[in-house]
mmCIF file of C-alpha atoms and ligand atoms in Angstrom:
data_model
loop_
_atom_site.group_PDB
_atom_site.id
_atom_site.type_symbol
_atom_site.label_atom_id
_atom_site.label_comp_id
_atom_site.label_asym_id
_atom_site.label_seq_id
_atom_site.Cartn_x
_atom_site.Cartn_y
_atom_site.Cartn_z
ATOM 1 C CA UNK A 123 -0.014 0.154 0.313
ATOM 2 C CA UNK A 124 1.580 4.049 -0.885
ATOM 3 C CA UNK A 125 0.071 6.645 1.085
ATOM 4 C CA UNK A 126 0.066 10.503 -0.615
ATOM 5 C CA UNK A 127 -2.188 12.862 -0.610
ATOM 6 C CA UNK A 128 -4.196 13.644 -3.446
ATOM 7 C CA UNK A 129 -6.232 17.691 -4.313
ATOM 8 C CA UNK A 130 -6.385 17.826 -0.727
ATOM 9 C CA UNK A 131 -7.930 13.995 0.241
ATOM 10 C CA UNK A 132 -5.208 11.493 1.825
ATOM 11 C CA UNK A 133 -5.565 8.197 -0.615
ATOM 12 C CA UNK A 134 -3.659 4.976 0.099
ATOM 13 C CA UNK A 135 -2.871 2.989 -3.085
ATOM 14 C CA UNK A 136 -3.246 -0.878 -3.595
ATOM 15 C CA UNK A 137 -1.494 -0.688 -6.125
ATOM 16 C CA UNK A 138 2.842 -2.584 -7.662
ATOM 17 C CA UNK A 139 4.912 0.579 -5.744
ATOM 18 C CA UNK A 140 5.904 0.829 -9.580
ATOM 19 C CA UNK A 141 2.717 2.195 -10.943
ATOM 20 C CA UNK A 142 3.229 4.892 -13.388
ATOM 21 C CA UNK A 143 1.537 7.979 -10.740
ATOM 22 C CA UNK A 144 -0.910 8.852 -14.339
ATOM 23 C CA UNK A 145 -2.442 5.487 -14.215
ATOM 24 C CA UNK A 146 -3.096 5.496 -10.199
ATOM 25 C CA UNK A 147 -4.774 8.871 -10.396
ATOM 26 C CA UNK A 148 -6.389 8.023 -13.901
ATOM 27 C CA UNK A 149 -7.363 4.635 -13.356
ATOM 28 C CA UNK A 150 -7.494 3.910 -9.506
ATOM 29 C CA UNK A 151 -8.768 7.807 -8.190
ATOM 30 C CA UNK A 152 -11.178 8.698 -12.014
ATOM 31 C CA UNK A 153 -8.887 11.617 -12.009
ATOM 32 C CA UNK A 154 -8.737 11.801 -16.111
ATOM 33 C CA UNK A 155 -8.022 15.323 -17.025
ATOM 34 C CA UNK A 156 -4.225 14.330 -16.894
ATOM 35 C CA UNK A 157 -3.611 12.595 -20.012
ATOM 36 C CA UNK A 158 -1.375 9.836 -21.326
ATOM 37 C CA UNK A 159 0.122 11.335 -24.392
ATOM 38 C CA UNK A 160 3.759 9.267 -25.093
ATOM 39 C CA UNK A 161 4.152 7.403 -21.812
ATOM 40 C CA UNK A 162 7.762 8.428 -22.346
ATOM 41 C CA UNK A 163 8.549 11.525 -20.279
ATOM 42 C CA UNK A 164 8.616 12.898 -24.008
ATOM 43 C CA UNK A 165 4.974 14.872 -23.770
ATOM 44 C CA UNK A 166 3.975 16.414 -20.603
ATOM 45 C CA UNK A 167 -0.042 15.748 -21.251
ATOM 46 C CA UNK A 168 0.161 14.098 -17.821
ATOM 47 C CA UNK A 169 1.963 16.636 -15.570
ATOM 48 C CA UNK A 170 0.521 17.402 -12.521
ATOM 49 C CA UNK A 171 2.507 18.914 -9.855
ATOM 50 C CA UNK A 172 3.975 16.276 -6.476
ATOM 51 C CA UNK A 173 5.239 18.895 -3.675
ATOM 52 C CA UNK A 174 4.823 22.134 -6.199
ATOM 53 C CA UNK A 175 7.018 20.275 -8.541
ATOM 54 C CA UNK A 176 5.653 19.862 -12.130
ATOM 55 C CA UNK A 177 5.904 16.571 -12.976
ATOM 56 C CA UNK A 178 5.771 14.091 -15.907
ATOM 57 C CA UNK A 179 3.448 11.689 -13.655
ATOM 58 C CA UNK A 180 3.931 8.817 -16.336
ATOM 59 C CA UNK A 181 7.926 8.570 -14.773
ATOM 60 C CA UNK A 182 6.800 8.899 -11.546
ATOM 61 C CA UNK A 183 5.987 5.588 -9.629
ATOM 62 C CA UNK A 184 3.065 6.202 -6.291
ATOM 63 C CA UNK A 185 6.920 4.066 -4.458
ATOM 64 C CA UNK A 186 9.045 6.759 -5.216
ATOM 65 C CA UNK A 187 6.283 9.714 -3.651
ATOM 66 C CA UNK A 188 5.061 8.143 -0.452
ATOM 67 C CA UNK A 189 3.748 10.697 1.740
ATOM 68 C CA UNK A 190 3.916 14.022 -0.801
ATOM 69 C CA UNK A 191 0.800 16.421 -2.236
ATOM 70 C CA UNK A 192 -0.479 15.433 -5.475
ATOM 71 C CA UNK A 193 -2.348 18.204 -7.426
ATOM 72 C CA UNK A 194 -4.211 17.694 -10.677
ATOM 73 C CA UNK A 195 -5.393 19.542 -13.100
ATOM 74 C CA UNK A 196 -9.609 19.180 -11.030
ATOM 75 C CA UNK A 197 -7.583 20.376 -8.111
ATOM 76 C CA UNK A 198 -5.603 23.375 -9.411
ATOM 77 C CA UNK A 199 -9.054 25.319 -8.314
ATOM 78 C CA UNK A 200 -12.615 24.264 -7.164
ATOM 79 C CA UNK A 201 -14.547 26.082 -9.384
ATOM 80 C CA UNK A 202 -12.192 26.350 -12.496
ATOM 81 C CA UNK A 203 -11.295 30.080 -11.529
ATOM 82 C CA UNK A 204 -7.654 29.760 -11.301
ATOM 83 C CA UNK A 205 -5.961 32.977 -13.341
ATOM 84 C CA UNK A 206 -4.989 30.952 -15.484
ATOM 85 C CA UNK A 207 -7.926 27.999 -16.517
ATOM 86 C CA UNK A 208 -9.818 31.932 -16.893
ATOM 87 C CA UNK A 209 -6.978 33.490 -18.834
ATOM 88 C CA UNK A 210 -7.431 30.010 -21.057
ATOM 89 C CA UNK A 211 -11.053 30.405 -21.480
ATOM 90 C CA UNK A 212 -10.316 34.386 -22.922
ATOM 91 C CA UNK A 213 -7.025 33.517 -24.855
ATOM 92 C CA UNK A 214 -9.104 31.121 -26.593
ATOM 93 C CA UNK A 215 -6.539 29.104 -25.890
ATOM 94 C CA UNK A 216 -7.704 25.537 -26.683
ATOM 95 C CA UNK A 217 -8.119 23.349 -30.437
ATOM 96 C CA UNK A 218 -8.188 19.975 -29.563
ATOM 97 C CA UNK A 219 -7.643 19.927 -26.261
ATOM 98 C CA UNK A 220 -5.106 16.764 -25.427
ATOM 99 C CA UNK A 221 -2.383 18.539 -24.301
ATOM 100 C CA UNK A 222 -4.115 21.354 -22.065
ATOM 101 C CA UNK A 223 -4.631 19.926 -18.474
ATOM 102 C CA UNK A 224 -0.333 19.716 -18.873
ATOM 103 C CA UNK A 225 0.026 22.436 -20.128
ATOM 104 C CA UNK A 226 -1.989 24.586 -17.532
ATOM 105 C CA UNK A 227 -0.118 22.244 -14.984
ATOM 106 C CA UNK A 228 3.473 23.488 -16.409
ATOM 107 C CA UNK A 229 1.956 26.582 -16.448
ATOM 108 C CA UNK A 230 0.591 26.990 -13.009
ATOM 109 C CA UNK A 231 3.635 26.017 -11.436
ATOM 110 C CA UNK A 232 6.071 28.619 -13.676
ATOM 111 C CA UNK A 233 3.314 31.395 -11.969
ATOM 112 C CA UNK A 234 3.822 30.201 -8.844
ATOM 113 C CA UNK A 235 7.758 31.031 -8.665
ATOM 114 C CA UNK A 236 8.230 33.317 -11.464
ATOM 115 C CA UNK A 237 5.619 35.910 -11.261
ATOM 116 C CA UNK A 238 6.578 38.442 -13.808
ATOM 117 C CA UNK A 239 7.905 35.761 -16.651
ATOM 118 C CA UNK A 240 8.949 36.105 -20.300
ATOM 119 C CA UNK A 241 8.137 34.906 -23.189
ATOM 120 C CA UNK A 242 11.961 33.451 -23.052
ATOM 121 C CA UNK A 243 11.377 32.579 -19.478
ATOM 122 C CA UNK A 244 7.365 30.487 -20.427
ATOM 123 C CA UNK A 245 9.329 28.642 -23.512
ATOM 124 C CA UNK A 246 12.015 27.612 -21.683
ATOM 125 C CA UNK A 247 9.792 26.257 -18.513
ATOM 126 C CA UNK A 248 6.997 24.781 -20.687
ATOM 127 C CA UNK A 249 8.741 21.920 -21.968
ATOM 128 C CA UNK A 250 5.385 20.335 -23.428
ATOM 129 C CA UNK A 251 3.855 19.743 -27.102
ATOM 130 C CA UNK A 252 1.396 21.291 -28.720
ATOM 131 C CA UNK A 253 -0.054 19.412 -31.868
ATOM 132 C CA UNK A 254 -2.183 22.183 -32.726
ATOM 133 C CA UNK A 255 0.666 24.361 -32.108
ATOM 134 C CA UNK A 256 -1.358 26.997 -29.980
ATOM 135 C CA UNK A 257 1.797 27.681 -28.933
ATOM 136 C CA UNK A 258 1.266 31.277 -29.182
ATOM 137 C CA UNK A 259 -1.815 31.697 -27.604
ATOM 138 C CA UNK A 260 -0.344 29.502 -24.666
ATOM 139 C CA UNK A 261 2.232 32.552 -24.185
ATOM 140 C CA UNK A 262 -0.743 35.162 -24.005
ATOM 141 C CA UNK A 263 -2.498 33.710 -22.023
ATOM 142 C CA UNK A 264 -0.207 32.943 -19.545
ATOM 143 C CA UNK A 265 1.066 36.492 -19.972
ATOM 144 C CA UNK A 266 -2.564 37.910 -19.332
ATOM 145 C CA UNK A 267 -3.356 35.603 -16.195
ATOM 146 C CA UNK A 268 0.709 36.745 -14.507
ATOM 147 C CA UNK A 269 -0.485 40.280 -15.211
ATOM 148 C CA UNK A 270 -4.250 39.656 -13.016
ATOM 149 C CA UNK A 271 -2.568 38.134 -10.051
ATOM 150 C CA UNK A 272 0.156 40.742 -9.908
ATOM 151 C CA UNK A 273 -2.848 42.992 -9.673
ATOM 152 C CA UNK A 274 -5.279 41.091 -7.613
ATOM 153 C CA UNK A 275 -7.373 41.959 -10.466
ATOM 154 C CA UNK A 276 -11.068 40.894 -12.210
ATOM 155 C CA UNK A 277 -10.145 38.460 -15.200
ATOM 156 C CA UNK A 278 -13.424 37.739 -17.236
ATOM 157 C CA UNK A 279 -13.296 34.893 -20.109
ATOM 158 C CA UNK A 280 -13.916 37.415 -23.187
ATOM 159 C CA UNK A 281 -13.709 36.532 -26.796
ATOM 160 C CA UNK A 282 -10.292 36.003 -28.185
ATOM 161 C CA UNK A 283 -8.194 38.954 -29.975
ATOM 162 C CA UNK A 284 -9.341 40.222 -32.815
ATOM 163 C CA UNK A 285 -12.473 38.309 -32.806
ATOM 164 C CA UNK A 286 -15.680 40.545 -32.602
ATOM 165 C CA UNK A 287 -17.790 40.275 -29.455
ATOM 166 C CA UNK A 288 -20.824 40.418 -31.431
ATOM 167 C CA UNK A 289 -19.647 38.224 -33.946
ATOM 168 C CA UNK A 290 -19.053 35.655 -31.369
ATOM 169 C CA UNK A 291 -22.085 36.470 -29.968
ATOM 170 C CA UNK A 292 -23.612 35.147 -33.377
ATOM 171 C CA UNK A 293 -21.815 32.236 -33.418
ATOM 172 C CA UNK A 294 -22.878 30.529 -30.621
ATOM 173 C CA UNK A 295 -26.848 29.792 -32.056
ATOM 174 C CA UNK A 296 -25.034 28.053 -34.854
ATOM 175 C CA UNK A 297 -23.716 25.306 -33.002
ATOM 176 C CA UNK A 298 -27.329 24.807 -32.190
ATOM 177 C CA UNK A 299 -27.792 20.646 -32.995
ATOM 178 C CA UNK A 300 -30.186 21.023 -36.638
ATOM 179 C CA UNK A 301 -33.898 20.793 -35.787
ATOM 180 C CA UNK A 302 -35.038 16.880 -36.463
ATOM 181 C CA UNK A 303 -36.740 16.210 -39.684
HETATM 182 FE FE1 LIG B 212 4.202 10.961 -19.379
HETATM 183 FE FE2 LIG B 212 3.939 12.198 -22.054
HETATM 184 S S1 LIG B 212 2.440 10.714 -21.072
HETATM 185 S S2 LIG B 212 5.227 12.699 -20.831
HETATM 186 FE FE1 LIG B 213 -4.033 19.873 -29.829
HETATM 187 FE FE2 LIG B 213 -2.579 20.945 -27.613
HETATM 188 S S1 LIG B 213 -4.489 21.647 -28.691
HETATM 189 S S2 LIG B 213 -2.738 18.990 -28.479
#
């Protein structure tokens, strides 16, 4: 049995100590926001915080983190109100979305230690891969969240830059299901 705390809750895992943290989280705790991408420590889709440090959970055996404090995307905030989550919406960052929870967790760790990261610092700290190429929007969202965190200002979701709010509102009906025939 391996015991550690996940999103504030003490958990005892009856799993092989060699089990990757990723599978303990997804299969035993049903925390499926943490994604499996490469399984080789390359892509970062599985990024969570272990004692505040971003770790690629596919590479962390649970036996190695006895007593640790793990935070997943589900535990980053209890109302999706973390400035990064709001900035992600405001900037319209995700495309397919698969890499995004890992990106946000990596970004959250960066902002916890660096209040005003430059684009170069962002690129250096976040080595996660996005096959959709959302990197420019990720940088913008991180800068936007950092600004809100520095000033304590509200950060409300808004259409991405260069999108007229009226156009965004007009697009909503087009997303409704087609009428039945
Ligand atoms: Fe862990 Fe890709 S799934 S780094
Ligand atoms: Fe598709 Fe990043 S949004 S992989």
